[in-house]
Tab-separated table of C-alpha atoms in Angstrom:
chain	number	residue	atom	x	y	z
G	48	MET	CA	65.672	-24.626	-33.988
G	49	THR	CA	64.630	-23.321	-30.603
G	50	ALA	CA	61.064	-23.974	-29.496
G	51	ILE	CA	59.223	-20.935	-28.204
G	52	VAL	CA	57.047	-21.580	-25.210
G	53	ILE	CA	53.979	-19.357	-25.048
G	54	ASP	CA	52.267	-18.981	-21.723
G	55	PRO	CA	48.580	-19.861	-21.859
G	56	VAL	CA	46.253	-16.923	-21.891
G	57	ARG	CA	44.519	-16.600	-18.593
G	58	GLU	CA	41.040	-15.166	-18.659
G	59	GLN	CA	40.653	-12.301	-16.267
G	60	ARG	CA	37.240	-12.122	-14.727
G	61	ALA	CA	35.943	-8.930	-13.249
G	62	ASP	CA	34.223	-9.104	-9.906
G	63	VAL	CA	30.486	-8.612	-10.330
G	64	TYR	CA	28.514	-7.309	-7.386
G	65	PRO	CA	24.716	-7.354	-7.160
G	66	VAL	CA	22.869	-4.069	-7.382
G	67	PRO	CA	22.301	-2.793	-3.831
G	68	LEU	CA	18.724	-2.923	-2.638
G	69	SER	CA	18.888	0.749	-1.674
G	70	ARG	CA	19.646	1.673	-5.286
G	71	VAL	CA	16.742	-0.435	-6.556
G	72	VAL	CA	14.443	1.283	-4.026
G	73	ASN	CA	15.604	4.703	-5.233
G	74	VAL	CA	14.931	3.703	-8.823
G	75	GLU	CA	11.437	2.462	-7.958
G	76	LEU	CA	10.701	5.729	-6.135
G	77	ARG	CA	11.809	7.688	-9.193
G	78	LYS	CA	9.621	5.532	-11.430
G	79	MET	CA	6.620	6.446	-9.254
G	80	PHE	CA	7.142	10.171	-9.873
G	81	ASP	CA	8.791	10.382	-13.312
G	82	THR	CA	5.753	9.699	-15.494
G	83	ARG	CA	2.957	12.216	-15.876
G	84	SER	CA	0.322	9.798	-14.578
G	85	GLY	CA	2.503	8.842	-11.625
G	86	PHE	CA	3.143	12.462	-10.747
G	87	TRP	CA	-0.549	13.367	-10.723
G	88	LEU	CA	-1.405	10.214	-8.804
G	89	MET	CA	1.041	11.319	-6.112
G	90	ALA	CA	-0.232	14.895	-6.341
G	91	SER	CA	-3.777	13.623	-5.783
G	92	ILE	CA	-2.765	12.689	-2.222
G	93	VAL	CA	-1.893	16.316	-1.474
G	94	ILE	CA	-4.912	17.669	-3.352
G	95	THR	CA	-7.445	15.383	-1.651
G	96	ALA	CA	-5.933	16.082	1.775
G	97	ILE	CA	-6.342	19.832	1.291
G	98	LEU	CA	-9.828	19.550	-0.199
G	99	THR	CA	-11.131	17.274	2.555
G	100	THR	CA	-9.683	19.593	5.195
G	101	VAL	CA	-11.391	22.614	3.625
G	102	GLY	CA	-14.624	20.651	3.294
G	103	THR	CA	-14.506	19.572	6.941
G	104	VAL	CA	-13.946	23.159	8.091
G	105	ALA	CA	-16.764	24.406	5.873
G	106	PHE	CA	-19.453	21.785	6.420
G	107	ALA	CA	-18.761	19.835	9.627
G	108	PRO	CA	-20.832	20.813	12.703
G	109	ASP	CA	-18.960	22.856	15.273
G	110	ALA	CA	-19.216	20.043	17.816
G	111	ASP	CA	-17.428	17.671	15.424
G	112	LEU	CA	-14.422	19.914	14.804
G	113	THR	CA	-11.878	17.664	16.505
G	114	TYR	CA	-8.509	16.331	15.424
G	115	TYR	CA	-9.940	12.843	14.937
G	116	THR	CA	-12.573	14.195	12.534
G	117	PHE	CA	-9.903	15.798	10.358
G	118	ALA	CA	-7.592	12.777	10.522
G	119	LYS	CA	-10.396	10.389	9.547
G	120	ALA	CA	-11.642	12.650	6.740
G	121	ILE	CA	-8.160	12.977	5.252
G	122	GLY	CA	-7.269	9.335	5.759
G	123	PHE	CA	-10.302	7.925	3.934
G	124	PRO	CA	-9.312	9.014	0.380
G	125	MET	CA	-5.744	7.908	1.074
G	126	THR	CA	-6.935	4.376	1.766
G	127	VAL	CA	-8.239	4.421	-1.817
G	128	VAL	CA	-5.283	6.123	-3.539
G	129	LEU	CA	-2.416	4.301	-1.808
G	130	PRO	CA	-3.453	0.764	-2.918
G	131	ILE	CA	-3.735	2.054	-6.491
G	132	ILE	CA	-0.150	3.335	-6.284
G	133	ALA	CA	1.064	-0.025	-4.973
G	134	THR	CA	-0.879	-1.970	-7.610
G	135	LEU	CA	0.410	0.087	-10.541
G	136	SER	CA	3.955	-0.158	-9.212
G	137	ILE	CA	3.794	-3.953	-9.557
G	138	THR	CA	1.674	-4.360	-12.680
G	139	GLY	CA	3.507	-1.684	-14.673
G	140	GLU	CA	6.335	-4.148	-15.349
G	141	TRP	CA	3.896	-6.354	-17.262
G	142	SER	CA	1.313	-3.881	-18.594
G	143	GLN	CA	3.946	-1.437	-19.913
G	144	ARG	CA	6.457	-4.202	-20.699
G	145	SER	CA	9.200	-2.457	-18.761
G	146	GLY	CA	9.902	-5.741	-17.002
G	147	LEU	CA	12.097	-6.822	-19.928
G	148	THR	CA	14.535	-4.083	-18.925
G	149	THR	CA	14.002	-4.220	-15.171
G	150	PHE	CA	14.505	-7.963	-14.795
G	151	THR	CA	17.511	-7.883	-17.138
G	152	LEU	CA	19.291	-5.276	-15.035
G	153	VAL	CA	18.201	-6.951	-11.788
G	154	PRO	CA	17.694	-10.660	-12.556
G	155	HIS	CA	16.584	-11.480	-9.016
G	156	ARG	CA	12.908	-10.626	-9.256
G	157	SER	CA	12.382	-10.964	-5.524
G	158	ARG	CA	14.715	-7.973	-5.005
G	159	VAL	CA	12.656	-5.904	-7.435
G	160	ILE	CA	9.390	-6.829	-5.720
G	161	ALA	CA	10.921	-6.106	-2.309
G	162	ALA	CA	12.091	-2.693	-3.557
G	163	LYS	CA	8.628	-1.913	-4.894
G	164	ALA	CA	7.056	-2.881	-1.575
G	165	VAL	CA	9.561	-0.798	0.407
G	166	SER	CA	9.086	2.251	-1.821
G	167	SER	CA	5.287	1.939	-1.606
G	168	VAL	CA	5.422	1.693	2.187
G	169	ALA	CA	7.742	4.717	2.308
G	170	VAL	CA	5.293	6.748	0.211
G	171	ALA	CA	2.406	5.594	2.422
G	172	ILE	CA	4.135	6.567	5.662
G	173	ALA	CA	5.140	9.953	4.253
G	174	SER	CA	1.565	10.496	3.060
G	175	MET	CA	0.096	9.628	6.454
G	176	LEU	CA	2.509	11.955	8.244
G	177	PHE	CA	1.486	14.682	5.821
G	178	ALA	CA	-2.162	13.874	6.557
G	179	PHE	CA	-1.584	14.227	10.300
G	180	VAL	CA	0.089	17.615	9.787
G	181	ILE	CA	-2.690	18.890	7.516
G	182	GLY	CA	-5.255	17.575	10.005
G	183	ALA	CA	-3.575	19.492	12.817
G	184	ILE	CA	-3.598	22.678	10.745
G	185	GLY	CA	-7.252	22.112	9.863
G	186	ASN	CA	-8.087	21.560	13.516
G	187	LEU	CA	-6.392	24.820	14.487
G	188	VAL	CA	-8.008	26.821	11.698
G	189	GLY	CA	-11.458	25.202	12.023
G	190	THR	CA	-11.783	25.740	15.752
G	191	ALA	CA	-10.493	29.307	15.405
G	192	ILE	CA	-13.152	30.096	12.798
G	193	ALA	CA	-15.952	28.348	14.734
G	194	GLY	CA	-14.814	29.715	18.097
G	195	THR	CA	-14.781	26.289	19.752
G	196	ASP	CA	-12.201	24.662	22.001
G	197	LEU	CA	-9.315	22.697	20.542
G	198	VAL	CA	-9.779	18.947	20.933
G	199	TRP	CA	-6.791	16.659	20.374
G	200	ASP	CA	-8.519	13.297	20.653
G	201	VAL	CA	-6.004	11.087	18.807
G	202	SER	CA	-3.339	9.512	21.011
G	203	LEU	CA	0.003	8.195	19.782
G	204	ALA	CA	-1.256	4.595	19.944
G	205	GLU	CA	-4.372	5.500	17.951
G	206	GLY	CA	-2.222	7.296	15.374
G	207	VAL	CA	-0.064	4.189	14.987
G	208	ASN	CA	-3.230	2.115	14.505
G	209	ILE	CA	-4.389	4.455	11.747
G	210	VAL	CA	-1.040	4.152	9.977
G	211	LEU	CA	-1.167	0.353	10.339
G	212	GLY	CA	-4.677	0.249	8.870
G	213	SER	CA	-3.550	2.360	5.909
G	214	LEU	CA	-0.563	0.057	5.348
G	215	LEU	CA	-2.868	-2.965	5.276
G	216	CYS	CA	-4.887	-1.235	2.562
G	217	LEU	CA	-1.664	-0.507	0.677
G	218	LEU	CA	-0.448	-4.104	0.938
G	219	THR	CA	-3.782	-5.248	-0.457
G	220	GLY	CA	-2.885	-3.432	-3.666
G	221	THR	CA	0.597	-4.988	-3.630
G	222	MET	CA	-0.871	-8.456	-3.194
G	223	LEU	CA	-3.363	-8.035	-6.036
G	224	GLY	CA	-0.649	-6.621	-8.300
G	225	MET	CA	1.539	-9.696	-7.798
G	226	LEU	CA	-1.377	-12.081	-8.086
G	227	ILE	CA	-2.912	-10.655	-11.288
G	228	ARG	CA	-0.055	-8.641	-12.945
G	229	SER	CA	-2.431	-6.641	-15.124
G	230	SER	CA	-3.195	-3.020	-14.253
G	231	ALA	CA	-6.821	-2.963	-15.402
G	232	ALA	CA	-7.709	-6.359	-13.965
G	233	ALA	CA	-5.906	-5.712	-10.667
G	234	LEU	CA	-7.621	-2.336	-10.169
G	235	ALA	CA	-11.013	-3.870	-10.968
G	236	ALA	CA	-10.308	-6.682	-8.496
G	237	TYR	CA	-9.290	-4.159	-5.846
G	238	PHE	CA	-12.558	-2.214	-6.080
G	239	VAL	CA	-14.552	-5.439	-5.981
G	240	TYR	CA	-12.477	-6.523	-2.995
G	241	SER	CA	-12.782	-3.225	-1.109
G	242	LEU	CA	-16.327	-2.142	-2.058
G	243	LEU	CA	-18.428	-5.095	-3.161
G	244	LEU	CA	-17.288	-7.802	-0.753
G	245	PRO	CA	-17.773	-5.666	2.414
G	246	THR	CA	-21.295	-4.794	1.227
G	247	VAL	CA	-22.167	-8.443	0.653
G	248	SER	CA	-20.593	-9.337	3.994
G	249	GLY	CA	-22.625	-6.653	5.779
G	250	ILE	CA	-25.879	-7.820	4.223
G	251	LEU	CA	-25.107	-11.417	5.134
G	252	ALA	CA	-24.224	-10.442	8.723
G	253	SER	CA	-27.455	-8.497	9.130
G	254	SER	CA	-29.621	-11.340	7.833
G	255	GLN	CA	-27.765	-14.425	9.089
G	256	GLU	CA	-27.061	-14.721	12.788
G	257	TRP	CA	-24.449	-17.472	12.330
G	258	PHE	CA	-22.344	-15.164	10.133
G	259	ARG	CA	-22.607	-12.199	12.495
G	260	ASP	CA	-20.178	-13.752	14.980
G	261	LEU	CA	-18.024	-15.225	12.230
G	262	ARG	CA	-17.619	-11.987	10.275
G	263	PRO	CA	-14.717	-10.478	12.284
G	264	TRP	CA	-12.699	-13.631	11.597
G	265	VAL	CA	-13.278	-13.790	7.824
G	266	ASP	CA	-13.833	-10.173	6.693
G	267	LEU	CA	-10.546	-8.249	6.509
G	268	ASN	CA	-12.197	-4.911	5.755
G	269	TYR	CA	-14.421	-5.262	8.811
G	270	ALA	CA	-11.534	-6.335	11.047
G	271	GLN	CA	-9.160	-3.577	9.964
G	272	ALA	CA	-11.887	-0.926	10.278
G	273	ALA	CA	-11.358	-1.191	14.035
G	274	LEU	CA	-7.849	0.217	13.520
G	275	PHE	CA	-9.398	3.540	12.480
G	276	GLU	CA	-11.764	3.669	15.447
G	277	GLY	CA	-9.315	3.814	18.374
G	278	THR	CA	-7.648	1.238	20.592
G	279	LEU	CA	-8.250	-2.463	19.980
G	280	THR	CA	-9.002	-5.294	22.335
G	281	ALA	CA	-7.030	-8.545	22.306
G	282	GLU	CA	-9.801	-10.247	20.337
G	283	GLN	CA	-9.826	-7.476	17.741
G	284	TRP	CA	-6.050	-7.805	17.279
G	285	ALA	CA	-6.577	-11.530	16.793
G	286	ASN	CA	-9.246	-10.764	14.171
G	287	VAL	CA	-6.821	-8.517	12.288
G	288	ALA	CA	-4.043	-11.124	12.460
G	289	VAL	CA	-6.232	-13.996	11.228
G	290	THR	CA	-7.929	-12.088	8.403
G	291	ALA	CA	-4.663	-10.461	7.263
G	292	SER	CA	-2.953	-13.842	7.154
G	293	THR	CA	-5.817	-15.313	5.154
G	294	TRP	CA	-6.457	-12.474	2.716
G	295	LEU	CA	-3.009	-10.879	2.442
G	296	VAL	CA	-0.133	-13.167	3.423
G	297	LEU	CA	-1.218	-16.397	1.755
G	298	PRO	CA	-2.299	-14.762	-1.564
G	299	ALA	CA	0.900	-12.680	-1.522
G	300	ILE	CA	3.022	-15.844	-1.242
G	301	LEU	CA	1.146	-17.352	-4.180
G	302	GLY	CA	1.496	-14.095	-6.132
G	303	LEU	CA	5.244	-13.969	-5.485
G	304	ARG	CA	5.640	-17.508	-6.818
G	305	LEU	CA	3.731	-16.512	-9.956
G	306	VAL	CA	5.912	-13.428	-10.374
G	307	MET	CA	9.078	-15.534	-10.145
G	308	LYS	CA	7.864	-17.933	-12.845
G	309	SER	CA	5.759	-15.753	-15.161
G	310	GLU	CA	7.091	-14.880	-18.594
G	311	VAL	CA	7.560	-11.171	-19.325
G	312	LYS	CA	6.712	-10.424	-22.960
């Protein structure tokens, strides 16, 4: 009898490549617009920009019809809407339980969070550019109706400061979303953070002299408000850096650690 030698079966392994970050960013951008609530939340940026421009033209005194007035009027509601968009982008994975699918397709959660942050920043920058364009149109139309001179009182550096201030507001929503991971609780915390704490800080600064000098170094809302008022001094930039590190960077690092370890049910 002749023995038959059978070659051992060799397992062929297919090369597996990670999902590119650009693709994850595109998916996160689609998720922001695909749902009905997401679509109307994005549409609210356009709607509020148009309404505030019309309201400024209709009710602002003729002497105040300047480009800065329109830019500030349009930018204020965006500083409220943009953090909500960033918060819901993070917390939706836990509140809507879509994280079971998302983190299965992309196991590296840090890539998902990075894609959400990039897509939120992209939406914020596009929204601010849209706000500047609508503000310019409002300035042209408003001064033409009132018969006053055109005033372009926002320089390039001041425009960059406004965008930076809006991004800090946006990243506040991102930080709270990672830290809390619940849509309702994160939104409630954001409004306490952006409305209640500045009020308490203002009352304390007006009644306590020791806190008046300390406030720019501990109150992020107060420090970043200078970004919407024009150029900053070196001390004001230091105030923004210190408060942003304390209230944004450190909590965001803690929130990212919680995201990496939290169980998605």
